[in-house]
């Protein structure tokens, strides 16, 4: 079996070559208009709001704390593997991955690796945990225990800061 080196430039080409074949009658037919997606149609929640513990400070000094993260796809998890920055430094994987799934941060809609790089470590750690919860557990809740009364309860990590109502 021959191994093939994949670069970011030829990922789309490889995906097209390995895509399943389309029947001639399907290829000739114009694509149908996509049905509007709604939560009621399939019951799957694909976007999750979050609030960063510290917040991202942009060049103008504006603090962005509220954002949205979408569910990751297989492509989102594969693409960083061919990124040269990740190959040079495997720790960069989480930066690239988070930049692909964060759809909004405050009023910033173009979240890229440079933005994630400039976030405080506290916020990056929060986002890594949030990503794991959303993509493996399917929710943003965490079980906690009160240190004083030892009572157990759940908190929603996407909401406000702990102790706020």
mmCIF file of C-alpha atoms in Angstrom:
data_model
loop_
_atom_site.group_PDB
_atom_site.id
_atom_site.type_symbol
_atom_site.label_atom_id
_atom_site.label_comp_id
_atom_site.label_asym_id
_atom_site.label_seq_id
_atom_site.Cartn_x
_atom_site.Cartn_y
_atom_site.Cartn_z
ATOM 1 C CA UNK A 1 0.000 0.000 0.000
ATOM 2 C CA UNK A 2 1.385 3.376 -0.999
ATOM 3 C CA UNK A 3 1.296 6.208 1.520
ATOM 4 C CA UNK A 4 0.312 9.641 0.367
ATOM 5 C CA UNK A 5 1.381 12.909 1.973
ATOM 6 C CA UNK A 6 -1.479 15.325 2.389
ATOM 7 C CA UNK A 7 -1.072 19.084 2.604
ATOM 8 C CA UNK A 8 -3.652 21.740 3.342
ATOM 9 C CA UNK A 9 -3.586 22.776 -0.322
ATOM 10 C CA UNK A 10 -4.680 19.441 -1.729
ATOM 11 C CA UNK A 11 -7.177 18.383 0.954
ATOM 12 C CA UNK A 12 -10.156 19.491 -1.157
ATOM 13 C CA UNK A 13 -8.789 17.602 -4.177
ATOM 14 C CA UNK A 14 -8.417 14.398 -2.171
ATOM 15 C CA UNK A 15 -11.898 14.766 -0.709
ATOM 16 C CA UNK A 16 -13.334 15.165 -4.226
ATOM 17 C CA UNK A 17 -11.456 12.133 -5.553
ATOM 18 C CA UNK A 18 -12.528 9.938 -2.645
ATOM 19 C CA UNK A 19 -16.156 11.136 -2.626
ATOM 20 C CA UNK A 20 -18.765 8.501 -3.530
ATOM 21 C CA UNK A 21 -19.767 8.366 -7.186
ATOM 22 C CA UNK A 22 -22.987 10.143 -8.171
ATOM 23 C CA UNK A 23 -25.476 8.406 -10.441
ATOM 24 C CA UNK A 24 -25.904 10.153 -13.866
ATOM 25 C CA UNK A 25 -29.576 10.998 -13.211
ATOM 26 C CA UNK A 26 -28.612 12.642 -9.909
ATOM 27 C CA UNK A 27 -25.771 14.600 -11.528
ATOM 28 C CA UNK A 28 -28.076 15.987 -14.247
ATOM 29 C CA UNK A 29 -30.787 17.081 -11.833
ATOM 30 C CA UNK A 30 -30.415 20.569 -10.375
ATOM 31 C CA UNK A 31 -29.689 20.560 -6.671
ATOM 32 C CA UNK A 32 -32.758 20.867 -4.504
ATOM 33 C CA UNK A 33 -33.037 23.910 -2.306
ATOM 34 C CA UNK A 34 -31.932 23.033 1.200
ATOM 35 C CA UNK A 35 -34.715 22.775 3.713
ATOM 36 C CA UNK A 36 -34.495 25.356 6.468
ATOM 37 C CA UNK A 37 -32.861 23.756 9.490
ATOM 38 C CA UNK A 38 -34.595 24.063 12.800
ATOM 39 C CA UNK A 39 -34.279 22.356 16.136
ATOM 40 C CA UNK A 40 -37.808 21.009 15.840
ATOM 41 C CA UNK A 41 -36.979 19.144 12.615
ATOM 42 C CA UNK A 42 -34.302 16.853 13.997
ATOM 43 C CA UNK A 43 -33.982 17.669 17.688
ATOM 44 C CA UNK A 44 -30.191 17.956 17.460
ATOM 45 C CA UNK A 45 -28.579 20.954 19.070
ATOM 46 C CA UNK A 46 -25.569 21.969 16.973
ATOM 47 C CA UNK A 47 -24.545 25.327 18.485
ATOM 48 C CA UNK A 48 -23.748 26.105 22.089
ATOM 49 C CA UNK A 49 -23.295 29.516 23.667
ATOM 50 C CA UNK A 50 -20.553 30.125 26.197
ATOM 51 C CA UNK A 51 -19.132 32.864 28.386
ATOM 52 C CA UNK A 52 -15.366 33.057 28.820
ATOM 53 C CA UNK A 53 -14.027 33.384 32.366
ATOM 54 C CA UNK A 54 -11.770 36.355 31.493
ATOM 55 C CA UNK A 55 -12.575 37.317 27.905
ATOM 56 C CA UNK A 56 -10.624 37.995 24.722
ATOM 57 C CA UNK A 57 -9.237 41.540 24.475
ATOM 58 C CA UNK A 58 -8.955 42.755 20.867
ATOM 59 C CA UNK A 59 -6.577 45.394 19.464
ATOM 60 C CA UNK A 60 -9.014 48.196 20.351
ATOM 61 C CA UNK A 61 -9.182 47.057 23.985
ATOM 62 C CA UNK A 62 -12.726 45.647 23.727
ATOM 63 C CA UNK A 63 -13.382 42.595 25.879
ATOM 64 C CA UNK A 64 -15.322 39.780 24.182
ATOM 65 C CA UNK A 65 -16.717 37.184 26.608
ATOM 66 C CA UNK A 66 -19.836 35.717 25.012
ATOM 67 C CA UNK A 67 -19.502 33.376 22.066
ATOM 68 C CA UNK A 68 -20.876 30.410 20.183
ATOM 69 C CA UNK A 69 -19.292 27.049 19.438
ATOM 70 C CA UNK A 70 -20.695 24.547 16.962
ATOM 71 C CA UNK A 71 -20.405 20.783 17.056
ATOM 72 C CA UNK A 72 -17.215 19.521 15.439
ATOM 73 C CA UNK A 73 -17.267 17.398 12.307
ATOM 74 C CA UNK A 74 -14.821 14.677 11.329
ATOM 75 C CA UNK A 75 -13.271 17.144 8.877
ATOM 76 C CA UNK A 76 -12.701 19.628 11.724
ATOM 77 C CA UNK A 77 -10.716 16.997 13.599
ATOM 78 C CA UNK A 78 -8.792 15.802 10.528
ATOM 79 C CA UNK A 79 -7.813 19.170 9.057
ATOM 80 C CA UNK A 80 -5.429 20.167 11.912
ATOM 81 C CA UNK A 81 -3.495 16.923 11.372
ATOM 82 C CA UNK A 82 -2.203 18.250 8.042
ATOM 83 C CA UNK A 83 -1.571 21.791 9.264
ATOM 84 C CA UNK A 84 2.152 22.562 9.179
ATOM 85 C CA UNK A 85 1.947 24.514 12.444
ATOM 86 C CA UNK A 86 0.556 21.409 14.171
ATOM 87 C CA UNK A 87 3.213 19.187 12.591
ATOM 88 C CA UNK A 88 5.922 21.492 13.939
ATOM 89 C CA UNK A 89 4.303 21.820 17.360
ATOM 90 C CA UNK A 90 1.601 19.243 18.305
ATOM 91 C CA UNK A 91 0.431 21.481 21.166
ATOM 92 C CA UNK A 92 -0.890 23.885 18.490
ATOM 93 C CA UNK A 93 -3.598 21.359 17.575
ATOM 94 C CA UNK A 94 -6.097 22.733 20.091
ATOM 95 C CA UNK A 95 -5.588 26.288 18.803
ATOM 96 C CA UNK A 96 -6.377 25.259 15.224
ATOM 97 C CA UNK A 97 -9.278 23.042 16.269
ATOM 98 C CA UNK A 98 -10.902 25.697 18.469
ATOM 99 C CA UNK A 99 -10.530 28.322 15.739
ATOM 100 C CA UNK A 100 -12.550 26.095 13.392
ATOM 101 C CA UNK A 101 -15.504 25.437 15.715
ATOM 102 C CA UNK A 102 -15.921 28.829 17.413
ATOM 103 C CA UNK A 103 -18.411 30.615 15.184
ATOM 104 C CA UNK A 104 -18.690 33.875 17.112
ATOM 105 C CA UNK A 105 -16.823 35.654 19.895
ATOM 106 C CA UNK A 106 -18.561 38.848 20.967
ATOM 107 C CA UNK A 107 -19.107 40.715 17.707
ATOM 108 C CA UNK A 108 -16.236 38.868 15.974
ATOM 109 C CA UNK A 109 -17.541 36.352 13.434
ATOM 110 C CA UNK A 110 -14.204 35.517 11.780
ATOM 111 C CA UNK A 111 -12.497 33.607 14.587
ATOM 112 C CA UNK A 112 -9.098 32.368 13.408
ATOM 113 C CA UNK A 113 -6.032 30.805 15.017
ATOM 114 C CA UNK A 114 -4.476 34.219 15.673
ATOM 115 C CA UNK A 115 -7.385 35.172 17.902
ATOM 116 C CA UNK A 116 -7.218 31.917 19.877
ATOM 117 C CA UNK A 117 -3.435 32.407 20.245
ATOM 118 C CA UNK A 118 -3.989 35.773 21.930
ATOM 119 C CA UNK A 119 -6.551 34.452 24.440
ATOM 120 C CA UNK A 120 -5.643 34.054 28.088
ATOM 121 C CA UNK A 121 -4.647 30.514 29.076
ATOM 122 C CA UNK A 122 -7.644 30.378 31.433
ATOM 123 C CA UNK A 123 -10.024 30.967 28.532
ATOM 124 C CA UNK A 124 -8.289 28.439 26.274
ATOM 125 C CA UNK A 125 -8.500 25.797 29.023
ATOM 126 C CA UNK A 126 -12.198 26.628 29.472
ATOM 127 C CA UNK A 127 -12.805 26.284 25.715
ATOM 128 C CA UNK A 128 -10.938 22.969 25.547
ATOM 129 C CA UNK A 129 -13.121 21.563 28.331
ATOM 130 C CA UNK A 130 -16.246 23.065 26.748
ATOM 131 C CA UNK A 131 -15.322 21.474 23.390
ATOM 132 C CA UNK A 132 -14.858 18.088 25.049
ATOM 133 C CA UNK A 133 -18.190 18.305 26.871
ATOM 134 C CA UNK A 134 -20.143 19.441 23.829
ATOM 135 C CA UNK A 135 -18.637 16.922 21.405
ATOM 136 C CA UNK A 136 -18.353 13.839 23.588
ATOM 137 C CA UNK A 137 -21.076 14.265 26.182
ATOM 138 C CA UNK A 138 -23.558 16.296 24.137
ATOM 139 C CA UNK A 139 -24.293 18.906 26.808
ATOM 140 C CA UNK A 140 -22.662 21.718 28.762
ATOM 141 C CA UNK A 141 -23.621 20.675 32.297
ATOM 142 C CA UNK A 142 -21.147 19.616 34.960
ATOM 143 C CA UNK A 143 -21.853 17.827 38.255
ATOM 144 C CA UNK A 144 -20.373 19.660 41.239
ATOM 145 C CA UNK A 145 -20.390 19.295 45.013
ATOM 146 C CA UNK A 146 -20.763 22.158 47.474
ATOM 147 C CA UNK A 147 -17.615 22.313 49.639
ATOM 148 C CA UNK A 148 -19.627 23.474 52.667
ATOM 149 C CA UNK A 149 -22.738 21.277 52.759
ATOM 150 C CA UNK A 150 -21.413 18.549 50.420
ATOM 151 C CA UNK A 151 -24.676 18.684 48.472
ATOM 152 C CA UNK A 152 -24.468 17.700 44.813
ATOM 153 C CA UNK A 153 -25.948 19.728 41.971
ATOM 154 C CA UNK A 154 -25.363 20.602 38.309
ATOM 155 C CA UNK A 155 -24.146 23.832 36.789
ATOM 156 C CA UNK A 156 -24.405 24.854 33.157
ATOM 157 C CA UNK A 157 -20.941 25.847 31.937
ATOM 158 C CA UNK A 158 -22.368 27.905 29.087
ATOM 159 C CA UNK A 159 -24.152 30.302 31.442
ATOM 160 C CA UNK A 160 -22.887 33.060 33.695
ATOM 161 C CA UNK A 161 -20.043 32.916 36.154
ATOM 162 C CA UNK A 162 -20.331 30.676 39.193
ATOM 163 C CA UNK A 163 -22.280 32.259 42.006
ATOM 164 C CA UNK A 164 -24.225 34.577 39.712
ATOM 165 C CA UNK A 165 -27.928 34.096 39.179
#
